PDB file of C-alpha atoms in Angstrom:
ATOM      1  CA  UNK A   1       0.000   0.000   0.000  1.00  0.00           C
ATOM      2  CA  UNK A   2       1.203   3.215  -0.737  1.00  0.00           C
ATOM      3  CA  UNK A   3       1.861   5.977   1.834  1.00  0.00           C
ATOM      4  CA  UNK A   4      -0.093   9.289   1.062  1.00  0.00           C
ATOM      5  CA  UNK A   5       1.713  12.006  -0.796  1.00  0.00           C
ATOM      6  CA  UNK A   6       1.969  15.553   0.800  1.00  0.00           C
ATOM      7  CA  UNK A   7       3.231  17.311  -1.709  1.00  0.00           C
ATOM      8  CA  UNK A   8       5.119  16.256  -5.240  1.00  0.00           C
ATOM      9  CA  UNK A   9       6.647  18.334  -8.147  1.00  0.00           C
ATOM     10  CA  UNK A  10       7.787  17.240 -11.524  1.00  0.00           C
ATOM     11  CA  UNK A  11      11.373  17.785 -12.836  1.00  0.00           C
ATOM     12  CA  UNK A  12      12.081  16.749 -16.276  1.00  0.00           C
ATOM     13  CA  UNK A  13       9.885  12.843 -16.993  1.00  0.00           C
ATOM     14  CA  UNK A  14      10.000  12.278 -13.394  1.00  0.00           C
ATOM     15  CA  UNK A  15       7.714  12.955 -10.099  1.00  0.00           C
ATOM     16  CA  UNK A  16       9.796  13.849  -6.524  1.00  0.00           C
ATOM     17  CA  UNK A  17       7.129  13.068  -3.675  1.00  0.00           C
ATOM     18  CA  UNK A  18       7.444  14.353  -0.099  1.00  0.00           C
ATOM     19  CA  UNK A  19       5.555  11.647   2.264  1.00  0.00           C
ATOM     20  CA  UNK A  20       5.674  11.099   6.053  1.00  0.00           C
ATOM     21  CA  UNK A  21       6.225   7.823   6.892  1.00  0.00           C
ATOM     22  CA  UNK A  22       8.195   4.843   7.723  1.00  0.00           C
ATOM     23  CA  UNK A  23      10.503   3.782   4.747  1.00  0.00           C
ATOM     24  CA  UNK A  24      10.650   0.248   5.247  1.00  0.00           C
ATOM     25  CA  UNK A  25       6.987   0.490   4.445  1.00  0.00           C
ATOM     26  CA  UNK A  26       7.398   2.067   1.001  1.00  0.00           C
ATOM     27  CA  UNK A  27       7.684   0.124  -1.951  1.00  0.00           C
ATOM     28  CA  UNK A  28       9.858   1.283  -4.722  1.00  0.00           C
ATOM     29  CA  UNK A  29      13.041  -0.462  -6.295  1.00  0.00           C
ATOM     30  CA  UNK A  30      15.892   0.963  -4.239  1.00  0.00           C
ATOM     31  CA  UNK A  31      15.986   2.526  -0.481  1.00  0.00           C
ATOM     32  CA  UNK A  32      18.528   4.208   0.356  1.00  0.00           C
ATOM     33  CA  UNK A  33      19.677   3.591   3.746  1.00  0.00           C
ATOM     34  CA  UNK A  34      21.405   6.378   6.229  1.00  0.00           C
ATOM     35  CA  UNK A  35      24.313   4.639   6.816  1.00  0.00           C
ATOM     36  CA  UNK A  36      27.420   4.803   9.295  1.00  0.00           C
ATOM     37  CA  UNK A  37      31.111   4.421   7.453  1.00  0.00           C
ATOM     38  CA  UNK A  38      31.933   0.813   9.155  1.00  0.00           C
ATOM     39  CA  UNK A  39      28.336  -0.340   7.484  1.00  0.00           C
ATOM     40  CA  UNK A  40      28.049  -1.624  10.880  1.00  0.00           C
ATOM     41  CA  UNK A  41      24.244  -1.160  11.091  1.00  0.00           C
ATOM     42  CA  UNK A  42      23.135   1.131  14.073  1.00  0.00           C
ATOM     43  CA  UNK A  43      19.749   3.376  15.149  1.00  0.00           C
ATOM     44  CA  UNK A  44      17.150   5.131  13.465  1.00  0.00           C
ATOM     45  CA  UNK A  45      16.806   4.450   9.589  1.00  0.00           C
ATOM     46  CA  UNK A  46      19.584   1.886   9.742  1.00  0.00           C
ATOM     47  CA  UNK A  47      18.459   0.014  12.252  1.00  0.00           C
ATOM     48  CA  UNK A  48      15.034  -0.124  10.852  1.00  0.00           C
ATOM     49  CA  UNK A  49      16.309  -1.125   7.616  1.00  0.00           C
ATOM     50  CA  UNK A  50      18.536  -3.864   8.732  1.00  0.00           C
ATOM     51  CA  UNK A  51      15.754  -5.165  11.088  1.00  0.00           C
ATOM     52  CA  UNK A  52      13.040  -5.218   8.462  1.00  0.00           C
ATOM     53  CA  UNK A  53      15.076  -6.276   5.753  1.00  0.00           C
ATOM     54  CA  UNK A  54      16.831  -9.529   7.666  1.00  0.00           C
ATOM     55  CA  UNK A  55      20.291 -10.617   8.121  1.00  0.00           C
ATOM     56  CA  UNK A  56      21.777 -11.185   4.344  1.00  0.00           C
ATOM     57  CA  UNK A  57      21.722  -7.108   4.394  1.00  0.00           C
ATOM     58  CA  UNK A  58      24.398  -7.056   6.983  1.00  0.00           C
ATOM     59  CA  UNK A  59      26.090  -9.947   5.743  1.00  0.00           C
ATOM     60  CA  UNK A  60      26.349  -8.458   2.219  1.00  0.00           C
ATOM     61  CA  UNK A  61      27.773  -5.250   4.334  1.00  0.00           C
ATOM     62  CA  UNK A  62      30.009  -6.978   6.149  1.00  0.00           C
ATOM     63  CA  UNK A  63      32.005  -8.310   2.151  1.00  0.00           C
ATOM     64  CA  UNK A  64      31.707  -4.411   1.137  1.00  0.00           C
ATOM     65  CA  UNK A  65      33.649  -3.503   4.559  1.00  0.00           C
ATOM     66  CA  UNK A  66      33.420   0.386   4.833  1.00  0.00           C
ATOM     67  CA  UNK A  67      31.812   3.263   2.925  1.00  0.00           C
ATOM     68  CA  UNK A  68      33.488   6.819   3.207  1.00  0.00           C
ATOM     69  CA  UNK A  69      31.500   9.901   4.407  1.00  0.00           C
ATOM     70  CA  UNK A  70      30.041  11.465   1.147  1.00  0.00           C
ATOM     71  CA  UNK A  71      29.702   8.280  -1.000  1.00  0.00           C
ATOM     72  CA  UNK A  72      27.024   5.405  -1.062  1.00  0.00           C
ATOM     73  CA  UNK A  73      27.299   1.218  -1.603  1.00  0.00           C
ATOM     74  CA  UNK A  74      24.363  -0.964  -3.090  1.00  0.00           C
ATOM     75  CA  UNK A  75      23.554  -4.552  -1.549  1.00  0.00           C
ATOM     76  CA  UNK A  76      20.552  -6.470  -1.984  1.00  0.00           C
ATOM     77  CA  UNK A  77      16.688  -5.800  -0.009  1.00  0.00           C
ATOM     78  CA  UNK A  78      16.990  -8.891   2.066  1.00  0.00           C
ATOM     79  CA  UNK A  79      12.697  -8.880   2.600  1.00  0.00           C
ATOM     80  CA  UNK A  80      12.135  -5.630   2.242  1.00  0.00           C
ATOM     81  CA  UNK A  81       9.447  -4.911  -0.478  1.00  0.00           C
ATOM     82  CA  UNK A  82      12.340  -3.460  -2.887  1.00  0.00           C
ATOM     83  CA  UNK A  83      15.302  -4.835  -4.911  1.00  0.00           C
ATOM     84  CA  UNK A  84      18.096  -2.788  -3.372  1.00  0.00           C
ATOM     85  CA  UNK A  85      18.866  -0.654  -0.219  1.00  0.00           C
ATOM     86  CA  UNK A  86      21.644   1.675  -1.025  1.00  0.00           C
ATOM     87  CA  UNK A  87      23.474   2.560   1.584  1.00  0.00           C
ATOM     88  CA  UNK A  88      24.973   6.295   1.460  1.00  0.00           C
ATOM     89  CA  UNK A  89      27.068   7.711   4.485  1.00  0.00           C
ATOM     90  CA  UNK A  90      26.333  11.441   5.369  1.00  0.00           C
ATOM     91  CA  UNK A  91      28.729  13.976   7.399  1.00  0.00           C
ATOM     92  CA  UNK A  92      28.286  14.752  10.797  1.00  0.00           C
ATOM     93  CA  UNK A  93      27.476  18.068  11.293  1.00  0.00           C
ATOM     94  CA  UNK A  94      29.973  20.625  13.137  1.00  0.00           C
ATOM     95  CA  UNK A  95      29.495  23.912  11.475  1.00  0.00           C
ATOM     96  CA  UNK A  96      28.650  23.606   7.568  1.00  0.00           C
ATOM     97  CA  UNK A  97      32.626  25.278   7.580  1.00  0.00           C
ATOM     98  CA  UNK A  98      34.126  21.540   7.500  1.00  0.00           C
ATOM     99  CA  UNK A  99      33.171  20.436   3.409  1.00  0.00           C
ATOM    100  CA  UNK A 100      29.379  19.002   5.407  1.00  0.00           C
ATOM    101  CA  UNK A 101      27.640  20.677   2.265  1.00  0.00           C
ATOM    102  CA  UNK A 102      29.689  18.836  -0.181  1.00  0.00           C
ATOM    103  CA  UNK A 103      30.093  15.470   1.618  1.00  0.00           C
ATOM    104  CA  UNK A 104      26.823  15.261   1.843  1.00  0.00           C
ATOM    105  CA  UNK A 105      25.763  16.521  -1.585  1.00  0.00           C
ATOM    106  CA  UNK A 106      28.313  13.376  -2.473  1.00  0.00           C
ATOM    107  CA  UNK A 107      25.963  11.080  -0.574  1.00  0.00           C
ATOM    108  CA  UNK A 108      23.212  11.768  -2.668  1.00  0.00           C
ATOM    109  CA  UNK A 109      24.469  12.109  -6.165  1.00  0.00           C
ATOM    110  CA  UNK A 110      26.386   8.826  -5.029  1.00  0.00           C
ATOM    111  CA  UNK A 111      23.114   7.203  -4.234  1.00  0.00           C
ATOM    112  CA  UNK A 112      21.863   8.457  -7.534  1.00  0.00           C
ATOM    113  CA  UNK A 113      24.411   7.358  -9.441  1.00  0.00           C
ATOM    114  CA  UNK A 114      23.995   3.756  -7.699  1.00  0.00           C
ATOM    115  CA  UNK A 115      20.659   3.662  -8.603  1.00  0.00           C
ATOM    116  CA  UNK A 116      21.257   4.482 -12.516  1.00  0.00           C
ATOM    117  CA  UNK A 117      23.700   2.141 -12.874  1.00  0.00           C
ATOM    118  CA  UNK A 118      21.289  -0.609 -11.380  1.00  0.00           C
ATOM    119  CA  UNK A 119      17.810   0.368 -13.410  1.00  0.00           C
ATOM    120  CA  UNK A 120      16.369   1.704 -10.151  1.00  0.00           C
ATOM    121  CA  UNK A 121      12.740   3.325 -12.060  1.00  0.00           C
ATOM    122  CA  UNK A 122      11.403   3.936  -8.288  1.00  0.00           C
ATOM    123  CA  UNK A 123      13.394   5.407  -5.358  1.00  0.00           C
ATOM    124  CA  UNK A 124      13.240   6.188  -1.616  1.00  0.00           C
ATOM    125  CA  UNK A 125      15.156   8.450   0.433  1.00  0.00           C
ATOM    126  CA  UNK A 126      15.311   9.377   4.051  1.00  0.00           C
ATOM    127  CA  UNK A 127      16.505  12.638   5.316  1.00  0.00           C
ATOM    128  CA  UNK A 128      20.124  11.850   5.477  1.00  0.00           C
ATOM    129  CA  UNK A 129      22.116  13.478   8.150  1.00  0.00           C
ATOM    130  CA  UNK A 130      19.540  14.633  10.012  1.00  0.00           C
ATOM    131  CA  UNK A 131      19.257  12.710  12.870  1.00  0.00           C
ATOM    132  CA  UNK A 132      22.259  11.244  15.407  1.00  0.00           C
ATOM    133  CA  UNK A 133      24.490  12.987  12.923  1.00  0.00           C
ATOM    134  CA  UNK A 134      22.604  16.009  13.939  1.00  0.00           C
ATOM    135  CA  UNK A 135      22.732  17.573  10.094  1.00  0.00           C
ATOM    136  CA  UNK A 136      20.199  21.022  10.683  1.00  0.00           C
ATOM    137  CA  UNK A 137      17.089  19.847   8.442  1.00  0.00           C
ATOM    138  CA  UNK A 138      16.286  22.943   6.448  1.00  0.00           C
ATOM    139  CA  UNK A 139      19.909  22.956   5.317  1.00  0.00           C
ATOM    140  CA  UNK A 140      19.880  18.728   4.377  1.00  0.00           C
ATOM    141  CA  UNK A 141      16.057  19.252   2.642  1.00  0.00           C
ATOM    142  CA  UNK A 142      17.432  22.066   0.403  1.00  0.00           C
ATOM    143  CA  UNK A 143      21.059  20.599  -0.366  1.00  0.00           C
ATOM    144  CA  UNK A 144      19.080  17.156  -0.940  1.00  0.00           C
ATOM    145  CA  UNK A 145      15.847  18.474  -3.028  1.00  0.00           C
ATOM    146  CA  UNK A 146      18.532  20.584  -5.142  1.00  0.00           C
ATOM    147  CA  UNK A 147      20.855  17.481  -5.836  1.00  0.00           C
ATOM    148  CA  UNK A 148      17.845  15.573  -6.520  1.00  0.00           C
ATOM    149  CA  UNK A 149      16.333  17.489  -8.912  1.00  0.00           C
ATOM    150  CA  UNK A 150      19.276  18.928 -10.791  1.00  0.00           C
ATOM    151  CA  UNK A 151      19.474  15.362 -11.326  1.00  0.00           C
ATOM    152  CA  UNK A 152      16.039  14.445 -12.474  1.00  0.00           C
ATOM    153  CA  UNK A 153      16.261  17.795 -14.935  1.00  0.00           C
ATOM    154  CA  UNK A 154      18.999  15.550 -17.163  1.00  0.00           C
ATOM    155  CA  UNK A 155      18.694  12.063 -18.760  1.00  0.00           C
ATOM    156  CA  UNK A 156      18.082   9.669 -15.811  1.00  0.00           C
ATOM    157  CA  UNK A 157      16.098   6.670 -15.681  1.00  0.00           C
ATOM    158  CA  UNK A 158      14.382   7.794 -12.708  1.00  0.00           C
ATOM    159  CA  UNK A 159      10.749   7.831 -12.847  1.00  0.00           C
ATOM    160  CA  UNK A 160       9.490   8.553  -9.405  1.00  0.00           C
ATOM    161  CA  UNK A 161      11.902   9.765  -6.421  1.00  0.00           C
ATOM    162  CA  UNK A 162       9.946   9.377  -2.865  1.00  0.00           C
ATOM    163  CA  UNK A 163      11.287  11.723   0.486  1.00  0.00           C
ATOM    164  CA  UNK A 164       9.576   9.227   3.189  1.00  0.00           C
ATOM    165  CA  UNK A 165       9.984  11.997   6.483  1.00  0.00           C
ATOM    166  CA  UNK A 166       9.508  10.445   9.729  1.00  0.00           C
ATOM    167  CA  UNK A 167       8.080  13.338  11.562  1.00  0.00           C
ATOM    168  CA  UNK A 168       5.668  16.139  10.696  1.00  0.00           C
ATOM    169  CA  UNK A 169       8.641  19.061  11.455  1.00  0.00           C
ATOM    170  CA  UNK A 170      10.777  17.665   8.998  1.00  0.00           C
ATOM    171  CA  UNK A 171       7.831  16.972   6.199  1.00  0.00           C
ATOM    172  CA  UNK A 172       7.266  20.966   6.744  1.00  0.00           C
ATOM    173  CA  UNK A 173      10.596  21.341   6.207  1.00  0.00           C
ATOM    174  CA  UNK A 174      11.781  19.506   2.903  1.00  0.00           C
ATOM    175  CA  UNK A 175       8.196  20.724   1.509  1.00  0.00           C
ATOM    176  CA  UNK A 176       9.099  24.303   1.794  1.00  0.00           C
ATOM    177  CA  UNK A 177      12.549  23.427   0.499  1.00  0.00           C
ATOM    178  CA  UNK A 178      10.531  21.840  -2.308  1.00  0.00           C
ATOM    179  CA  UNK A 179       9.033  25.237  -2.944  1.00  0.00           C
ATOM    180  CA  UNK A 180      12.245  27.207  -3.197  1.00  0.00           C
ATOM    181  CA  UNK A 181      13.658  24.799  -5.641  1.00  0.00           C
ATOM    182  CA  UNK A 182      10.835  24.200  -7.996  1.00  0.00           C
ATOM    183  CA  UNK A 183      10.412  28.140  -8.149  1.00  0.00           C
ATOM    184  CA  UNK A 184      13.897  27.973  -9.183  1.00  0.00           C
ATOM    185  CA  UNK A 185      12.826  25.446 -11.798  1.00  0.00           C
TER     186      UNK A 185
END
């Protein structure tokens, strides 16, 4: 079943939605995962992903090794209702003065660039950086809308890009980031 849409906007073929929700719960052909370096697994998106999707997720993680900050790895769904998580690795934030803008900028045209290579039609994202690496989410929404859609604006394969936002604060936010970029449009 699909999660309601709040708010969506088209950029070249393809539609970028804005849902709240639970990821794991979304079905699309990739999710990308907020990942730690060691692709050790760990809290909030990760750990839901790795619970939900079963153990061949971590053991495929575990053969990859490491991921740097900025930069994303693919590995199968285990059972989660898609064909890949990709796993992309955001900055923690200190003070947007340390290259945080372009590392993680890096984690989603990574992701993107994952999902190209693999015929992803359908993905998910989370709001990556947001949360234990403590990423301020009106900067993330607009750094990861703009990515996003500079991305769907040239010849991707992309047909539907999904923001699943777990709370209501950060929905408000990446909407009115939406805004600002498809103005810019």
């Amino acid at each position: 079943m699909r999660e309601p849409y709040v708010t969506e906007a088209t950029f070249g073929a393809a539609t970028l939605r804005l849902i709240q929700g639970n990821i794991v719960r979304v079905t699309a052909d990739a999710l990308v995962n907020a990942a730690n370096s060691g692709l050790a697994g760990g809290g909030g998106v990760d750990g839901v992903i790795h619970r939900a999707g079963g153990p061949t997720i971590m053991e495929e993680c575990r053969k990859i090794g490491r991921c740097p900050t900025g930069d994303a790895v693919i590995t199968g769904a285990g059972s989660l209702p898609a064909k890949y998580v990709i796993h992309a690795v955001a900055p923690f934030y200190q003070d947007g003065a340390h290259g945080e803008p372009d590392l993680l900028r890096g984690a989603y045209t990574a992701s993107l660039a994952l999902a190209e290579s693999h015929d992803v039609r359908t993905l998910a994202f989370p709001s990556l950086g947001t949360g234990a690496y403590r990423y301020p989410v009106s900067l993330a929404a607009t750094i990861a809308l703009e990515t996003v859609a500079t991305h769907l604006r040239g010849p991707t394969k992309l047909v539907e890009v999904t923001f699943v936002l777990f709370s209501a604060p950060d929905l408000a936010a990446y909407a009115a980031a939406l805004a600002h970029v498809f103005e810019g449009s």
